[in-house]
Short mmCIF file of C-alpha atoms and ligand atoms in Angstrom, two decimals:
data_model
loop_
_atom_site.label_atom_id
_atom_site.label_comp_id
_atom_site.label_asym_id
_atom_site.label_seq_id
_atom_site.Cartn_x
_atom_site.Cartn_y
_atom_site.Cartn_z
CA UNK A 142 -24.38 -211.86 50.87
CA UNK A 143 -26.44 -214.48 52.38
CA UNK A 144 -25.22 -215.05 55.95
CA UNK A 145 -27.22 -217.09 58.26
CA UNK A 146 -31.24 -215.97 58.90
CA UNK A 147 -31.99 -216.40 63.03
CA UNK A 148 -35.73 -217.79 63.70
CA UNK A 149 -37.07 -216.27 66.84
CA UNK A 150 -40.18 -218.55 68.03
CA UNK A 151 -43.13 -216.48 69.72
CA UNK A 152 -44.96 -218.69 71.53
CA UNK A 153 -47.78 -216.20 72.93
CA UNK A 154 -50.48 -218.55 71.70
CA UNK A 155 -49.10 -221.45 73.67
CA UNK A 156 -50.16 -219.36 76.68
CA UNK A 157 -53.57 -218.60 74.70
CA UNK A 158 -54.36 -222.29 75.40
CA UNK A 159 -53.32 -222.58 78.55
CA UNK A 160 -55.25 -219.66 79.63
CA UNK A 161 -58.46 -220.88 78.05
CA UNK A 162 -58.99 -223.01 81.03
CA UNK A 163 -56.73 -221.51 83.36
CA UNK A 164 -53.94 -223.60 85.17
CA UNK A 165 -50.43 -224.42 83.96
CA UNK A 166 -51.08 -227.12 80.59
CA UNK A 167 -49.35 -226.08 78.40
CA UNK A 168 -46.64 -224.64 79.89
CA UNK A 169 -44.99 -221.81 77.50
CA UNK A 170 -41.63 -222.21 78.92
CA UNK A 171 -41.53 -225.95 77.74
CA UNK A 172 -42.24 -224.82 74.51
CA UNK A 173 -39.34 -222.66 74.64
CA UNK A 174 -37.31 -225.71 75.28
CA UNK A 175 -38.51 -227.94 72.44
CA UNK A 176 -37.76 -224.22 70.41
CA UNK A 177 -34.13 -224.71 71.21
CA UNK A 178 -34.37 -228.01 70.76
CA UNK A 179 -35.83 -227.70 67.18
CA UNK A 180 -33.71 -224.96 65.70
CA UNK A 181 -34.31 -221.40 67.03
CA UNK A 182 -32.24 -218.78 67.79
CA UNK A 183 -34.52 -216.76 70.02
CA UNK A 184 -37.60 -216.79 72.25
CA UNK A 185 -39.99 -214.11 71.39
CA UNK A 186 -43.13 -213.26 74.03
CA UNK A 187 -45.49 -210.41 74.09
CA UNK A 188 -46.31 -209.01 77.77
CA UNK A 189 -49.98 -207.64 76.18
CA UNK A 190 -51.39 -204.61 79.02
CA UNK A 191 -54.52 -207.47 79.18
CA UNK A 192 -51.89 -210.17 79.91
CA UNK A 193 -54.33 -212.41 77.83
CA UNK A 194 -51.52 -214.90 76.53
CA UNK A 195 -48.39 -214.34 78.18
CA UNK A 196 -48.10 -213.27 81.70
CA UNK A 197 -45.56 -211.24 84.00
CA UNK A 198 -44.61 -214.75 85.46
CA UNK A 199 -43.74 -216.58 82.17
CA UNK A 200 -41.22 -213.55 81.75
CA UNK A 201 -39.62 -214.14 84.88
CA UNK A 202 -39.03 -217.92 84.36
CA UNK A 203 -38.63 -217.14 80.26
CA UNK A 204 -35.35 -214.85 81.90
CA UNK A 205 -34.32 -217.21 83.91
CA UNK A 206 -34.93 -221.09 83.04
CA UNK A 207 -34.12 -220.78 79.28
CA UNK A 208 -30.43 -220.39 77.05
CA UNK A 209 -31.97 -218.66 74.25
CA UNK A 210 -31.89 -215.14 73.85
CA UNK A 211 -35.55 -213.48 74.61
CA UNK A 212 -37.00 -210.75 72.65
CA UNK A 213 -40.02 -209.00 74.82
CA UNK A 214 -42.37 -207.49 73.32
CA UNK A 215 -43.78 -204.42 74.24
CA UNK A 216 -46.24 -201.48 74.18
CA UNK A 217 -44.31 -197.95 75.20
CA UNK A 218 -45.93 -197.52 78.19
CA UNK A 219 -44.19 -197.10 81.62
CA UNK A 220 -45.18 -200.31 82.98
CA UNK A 221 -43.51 -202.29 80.27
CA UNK A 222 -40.65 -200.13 80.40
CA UNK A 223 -40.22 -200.76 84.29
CA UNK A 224 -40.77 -204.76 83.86
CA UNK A 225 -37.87 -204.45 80.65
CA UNK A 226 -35.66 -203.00 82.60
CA UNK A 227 -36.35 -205.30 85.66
CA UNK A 228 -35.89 -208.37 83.62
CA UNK A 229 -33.35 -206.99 81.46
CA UNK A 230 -34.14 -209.38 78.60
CA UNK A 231 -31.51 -209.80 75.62
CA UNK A 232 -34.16 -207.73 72.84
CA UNK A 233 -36.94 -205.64 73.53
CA UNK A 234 -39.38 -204.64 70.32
CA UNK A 235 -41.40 -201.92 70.38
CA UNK A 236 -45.01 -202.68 69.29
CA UNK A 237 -48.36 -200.82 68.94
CA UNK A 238 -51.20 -201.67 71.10
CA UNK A 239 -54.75 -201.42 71.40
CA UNK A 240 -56.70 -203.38 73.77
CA UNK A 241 -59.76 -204.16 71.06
CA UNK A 242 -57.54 -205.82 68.42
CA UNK A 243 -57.16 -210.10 67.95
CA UNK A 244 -53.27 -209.15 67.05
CA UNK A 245 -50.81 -206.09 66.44
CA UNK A 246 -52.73 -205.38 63.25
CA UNK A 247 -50.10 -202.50 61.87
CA UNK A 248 -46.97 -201.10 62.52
CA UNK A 249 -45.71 -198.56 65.18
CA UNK A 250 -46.06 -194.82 63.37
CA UNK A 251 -42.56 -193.73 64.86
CA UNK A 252 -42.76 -190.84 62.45
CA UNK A 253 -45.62 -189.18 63.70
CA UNK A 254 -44.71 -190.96 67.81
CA UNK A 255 -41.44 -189.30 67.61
CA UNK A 256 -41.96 -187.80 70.79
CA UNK A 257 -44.20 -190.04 72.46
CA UNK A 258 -41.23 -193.34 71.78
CA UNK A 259 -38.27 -191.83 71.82
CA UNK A 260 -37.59 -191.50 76.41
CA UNK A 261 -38.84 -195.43 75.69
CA UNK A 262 -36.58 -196.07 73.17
CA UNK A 263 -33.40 -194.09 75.18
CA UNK A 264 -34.44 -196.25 78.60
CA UNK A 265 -34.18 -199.38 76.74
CA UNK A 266 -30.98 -198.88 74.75
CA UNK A 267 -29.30 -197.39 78.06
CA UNK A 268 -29.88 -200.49 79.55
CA UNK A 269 -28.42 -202.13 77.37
CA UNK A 270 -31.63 -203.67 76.26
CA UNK A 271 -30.91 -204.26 71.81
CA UNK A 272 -34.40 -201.80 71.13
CA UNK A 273 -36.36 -202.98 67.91
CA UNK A 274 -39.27 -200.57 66.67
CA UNK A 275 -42.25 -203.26 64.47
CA UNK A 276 -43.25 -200.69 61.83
CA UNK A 277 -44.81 -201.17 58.10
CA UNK A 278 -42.02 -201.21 55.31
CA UNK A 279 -42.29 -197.85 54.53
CA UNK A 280 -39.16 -195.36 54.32
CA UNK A 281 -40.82 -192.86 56.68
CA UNK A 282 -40.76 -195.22 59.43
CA UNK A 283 -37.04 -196.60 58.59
CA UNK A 284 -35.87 -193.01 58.79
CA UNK A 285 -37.61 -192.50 61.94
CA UNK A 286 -36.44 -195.59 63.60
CA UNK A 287 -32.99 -194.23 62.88
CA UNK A 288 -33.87 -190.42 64.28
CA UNK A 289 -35.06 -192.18 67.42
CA UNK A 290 -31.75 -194.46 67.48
CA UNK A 291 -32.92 -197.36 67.63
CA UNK A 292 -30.48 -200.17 65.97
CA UNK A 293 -33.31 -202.41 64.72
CA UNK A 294 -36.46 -202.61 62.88
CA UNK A 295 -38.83 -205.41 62.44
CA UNK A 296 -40.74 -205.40 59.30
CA UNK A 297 -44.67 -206.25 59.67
CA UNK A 298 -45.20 -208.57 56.67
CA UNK A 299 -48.61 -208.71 57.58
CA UNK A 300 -50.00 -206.99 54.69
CA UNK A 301 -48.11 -209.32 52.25
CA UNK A 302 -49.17 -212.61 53.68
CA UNK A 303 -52.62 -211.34 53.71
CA UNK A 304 -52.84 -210.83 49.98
CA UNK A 305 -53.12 -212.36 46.67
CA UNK A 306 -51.42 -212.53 44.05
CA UNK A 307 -50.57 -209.24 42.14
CA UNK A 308 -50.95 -207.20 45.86
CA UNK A 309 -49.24 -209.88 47.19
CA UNK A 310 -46.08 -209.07 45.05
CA UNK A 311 -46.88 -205.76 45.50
CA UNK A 312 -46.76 -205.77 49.13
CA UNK A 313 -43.19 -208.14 48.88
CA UNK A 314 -41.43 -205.42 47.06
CA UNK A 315 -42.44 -203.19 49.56
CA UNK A 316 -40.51 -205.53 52.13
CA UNK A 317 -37.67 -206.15 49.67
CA UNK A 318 -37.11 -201.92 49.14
CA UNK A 319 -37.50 -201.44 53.15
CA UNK A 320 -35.03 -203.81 53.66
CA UNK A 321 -32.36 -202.33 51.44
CA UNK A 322 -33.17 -198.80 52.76
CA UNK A 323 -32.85 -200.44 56.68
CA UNK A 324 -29.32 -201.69 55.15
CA UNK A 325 -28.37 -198.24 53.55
CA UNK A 326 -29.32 -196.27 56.87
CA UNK A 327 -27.25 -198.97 59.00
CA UNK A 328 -30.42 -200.72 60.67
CA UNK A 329 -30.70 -204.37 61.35
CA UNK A 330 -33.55 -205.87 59.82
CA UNK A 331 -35.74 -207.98 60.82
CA UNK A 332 -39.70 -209.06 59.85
CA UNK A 333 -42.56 -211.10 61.05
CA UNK A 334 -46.15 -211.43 61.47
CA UNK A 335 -48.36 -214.06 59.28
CA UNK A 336 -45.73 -216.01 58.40
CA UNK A 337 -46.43 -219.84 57.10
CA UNK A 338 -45.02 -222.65 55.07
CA UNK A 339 -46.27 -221.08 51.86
CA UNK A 340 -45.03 -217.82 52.45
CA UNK A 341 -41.80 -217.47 53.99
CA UNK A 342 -39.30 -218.41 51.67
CA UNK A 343 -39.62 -215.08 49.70
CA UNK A 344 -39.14 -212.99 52.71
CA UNK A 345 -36.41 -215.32 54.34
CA UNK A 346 -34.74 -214.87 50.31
CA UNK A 347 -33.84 -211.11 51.14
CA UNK A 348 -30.39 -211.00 52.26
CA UNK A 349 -30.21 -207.99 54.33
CA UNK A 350 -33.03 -209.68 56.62
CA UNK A 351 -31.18 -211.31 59.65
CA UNK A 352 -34.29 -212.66 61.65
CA UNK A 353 -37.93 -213.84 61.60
CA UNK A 354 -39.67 -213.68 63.82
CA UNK A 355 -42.84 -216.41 63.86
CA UNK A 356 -45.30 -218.17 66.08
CA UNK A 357 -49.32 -218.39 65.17
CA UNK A 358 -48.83 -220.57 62.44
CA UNK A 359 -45.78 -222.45 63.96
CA UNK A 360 -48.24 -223.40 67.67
CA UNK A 361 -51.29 -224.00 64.48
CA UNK A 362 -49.30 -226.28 63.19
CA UNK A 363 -47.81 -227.70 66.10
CA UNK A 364 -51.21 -229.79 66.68
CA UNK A 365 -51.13 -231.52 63.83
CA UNK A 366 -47.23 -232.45 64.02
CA UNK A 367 -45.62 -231.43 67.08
CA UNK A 368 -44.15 -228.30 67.90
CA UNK A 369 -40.57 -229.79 67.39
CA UNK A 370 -41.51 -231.39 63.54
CA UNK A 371 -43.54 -227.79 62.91
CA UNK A 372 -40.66 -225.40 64.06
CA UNK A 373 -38.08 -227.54 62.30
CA UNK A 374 -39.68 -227.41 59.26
CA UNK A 375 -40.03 -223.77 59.37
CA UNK A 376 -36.56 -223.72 59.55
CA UNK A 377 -35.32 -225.88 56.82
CA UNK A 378 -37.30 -223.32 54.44
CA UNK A 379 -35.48 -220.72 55.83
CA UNK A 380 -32.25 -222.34 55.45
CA UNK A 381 -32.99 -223.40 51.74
CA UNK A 382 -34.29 -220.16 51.01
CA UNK A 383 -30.68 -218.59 52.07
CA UNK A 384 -28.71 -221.03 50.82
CA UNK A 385 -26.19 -219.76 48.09
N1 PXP B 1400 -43.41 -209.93 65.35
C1 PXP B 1400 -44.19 -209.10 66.08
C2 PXP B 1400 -43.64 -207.77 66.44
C3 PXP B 1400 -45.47 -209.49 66.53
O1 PXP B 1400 -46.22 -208.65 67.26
C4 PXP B 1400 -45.93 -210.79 66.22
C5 PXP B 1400 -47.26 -211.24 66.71
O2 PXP B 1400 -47.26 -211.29 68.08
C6 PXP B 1400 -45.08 -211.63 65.47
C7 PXP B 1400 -43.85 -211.17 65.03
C8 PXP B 1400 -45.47 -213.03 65.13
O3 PXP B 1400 -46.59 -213.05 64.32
P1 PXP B 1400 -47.33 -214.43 64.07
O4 PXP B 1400 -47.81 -214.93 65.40
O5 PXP B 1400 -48.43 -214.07 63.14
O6 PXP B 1400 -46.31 -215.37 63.46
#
């Protein structure tokens, strides 16, 4: 089965730059539009509690202004809860947060959360909100995600594109197991973090993936190229990497 692999484009860091000198240059939602423009299927942000790339007024005009699905994500705190369920945006994904790290450096531990995520997870899916849960590939966490009934799970492939070589194939055959456990328990699967050029195609290879999700590199590259030429190119090795 190799059925069609959606690209969500996160464009947090185009909001990085504009907030390093404050003002409205570059403007994240006209990234979005050169997104749609270029080949993506969704629009991913991340409302951070510091607000230090995207803020609550890019979500509003993300939720309004654009025709691609959004994905939010989001730390399981009230306040993110209440701004989901304001906005009501298409996907919300569940993601660990701690105010001293440069990114969301591991997954959620929805084993050992059970009982902190799971009124989070139930307000988001009763809203009708499609509730994703970023864990590591590890069966423990698929199993959870499922206890807590959540219908998705995003694979961090962090680990993987931060090795080398023999870890590095290590660390894909953790993804490649994790998604044909999310595919025996009846989750959709989906993975991100880290991804580039040089390492996508053998994550976008695994069939029961159904979406990346992708933006550092994509905005890196985006200087050199454009963000249209950068995101397009991102998805042609997607496509070639699915094609029969
Ligand atoms: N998926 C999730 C859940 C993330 O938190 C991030 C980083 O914000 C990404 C995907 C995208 O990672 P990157 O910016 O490294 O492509």
């Amino acid at each position: 089965m190799t059925g069609k692999l959606r690209l969500g484009v996160n464009i947090d860091h185009v909001a990085t730059i504009r907030n390093a000198r404050g003002g409205v240059h570059p403007d994240p939602l006209r990234a979005a539009l050169i997104a749609a423009r270029a080949g993506a299927d969704g629009i991913t942000a991340h409302l951070r509690e510091d607000r230090r790339h995207i803020s609550d007024d890019d979500i509003l005009r993300l939720c309004d202004e654009i025709n691609l699905p959004l994905n939010l994500e989001m730390a399981a705190t009230d306040e993110m809860v209440e701004i989901a369920l304001r906005h009501k945006p298409h996907a919300a994904c569940v993601v660990p947060e701690r105010r001293e790290e440069l990114t969301t450096e591991g997954g959620l531990d929805a084993a050992r959360g059970h009982n902190h995520l799971a009124p989070f997870v139930a307000a988001l899916r009763d809203a009708g909100i499609r509730v994703s849960l970023f864990i590591d590939p590890d069966p423990v966490q698929l199993d959870a995600a499922v206890s807590l009934g959540a219908p998705v799970v995003e694979l961090h492939t962090g680990a993987y594109c931060d090795a080398e070589g023999e870890a590095q194939a290590a660390e894909l055959q953790r993804i490649v197991d994790a998604a044909a456990h999310a595919a025996r328990v009846g989750l959709e699967c989906h993975a991100g973090h880290g991804l580039t050029y040089e390492n996508v195609v053998p994550v976008a290879a695994i069939p029961t993936i159904v979406e990346l999700n992708i933006g550092h590199y994509l905005v890196g590259e985006a200087i050199f190229v454009g963000l249209e030429a950068s995101i397009r190119r991102m998805r042609e090795l997607m496509d070639e990497a699915r094609a029969p």
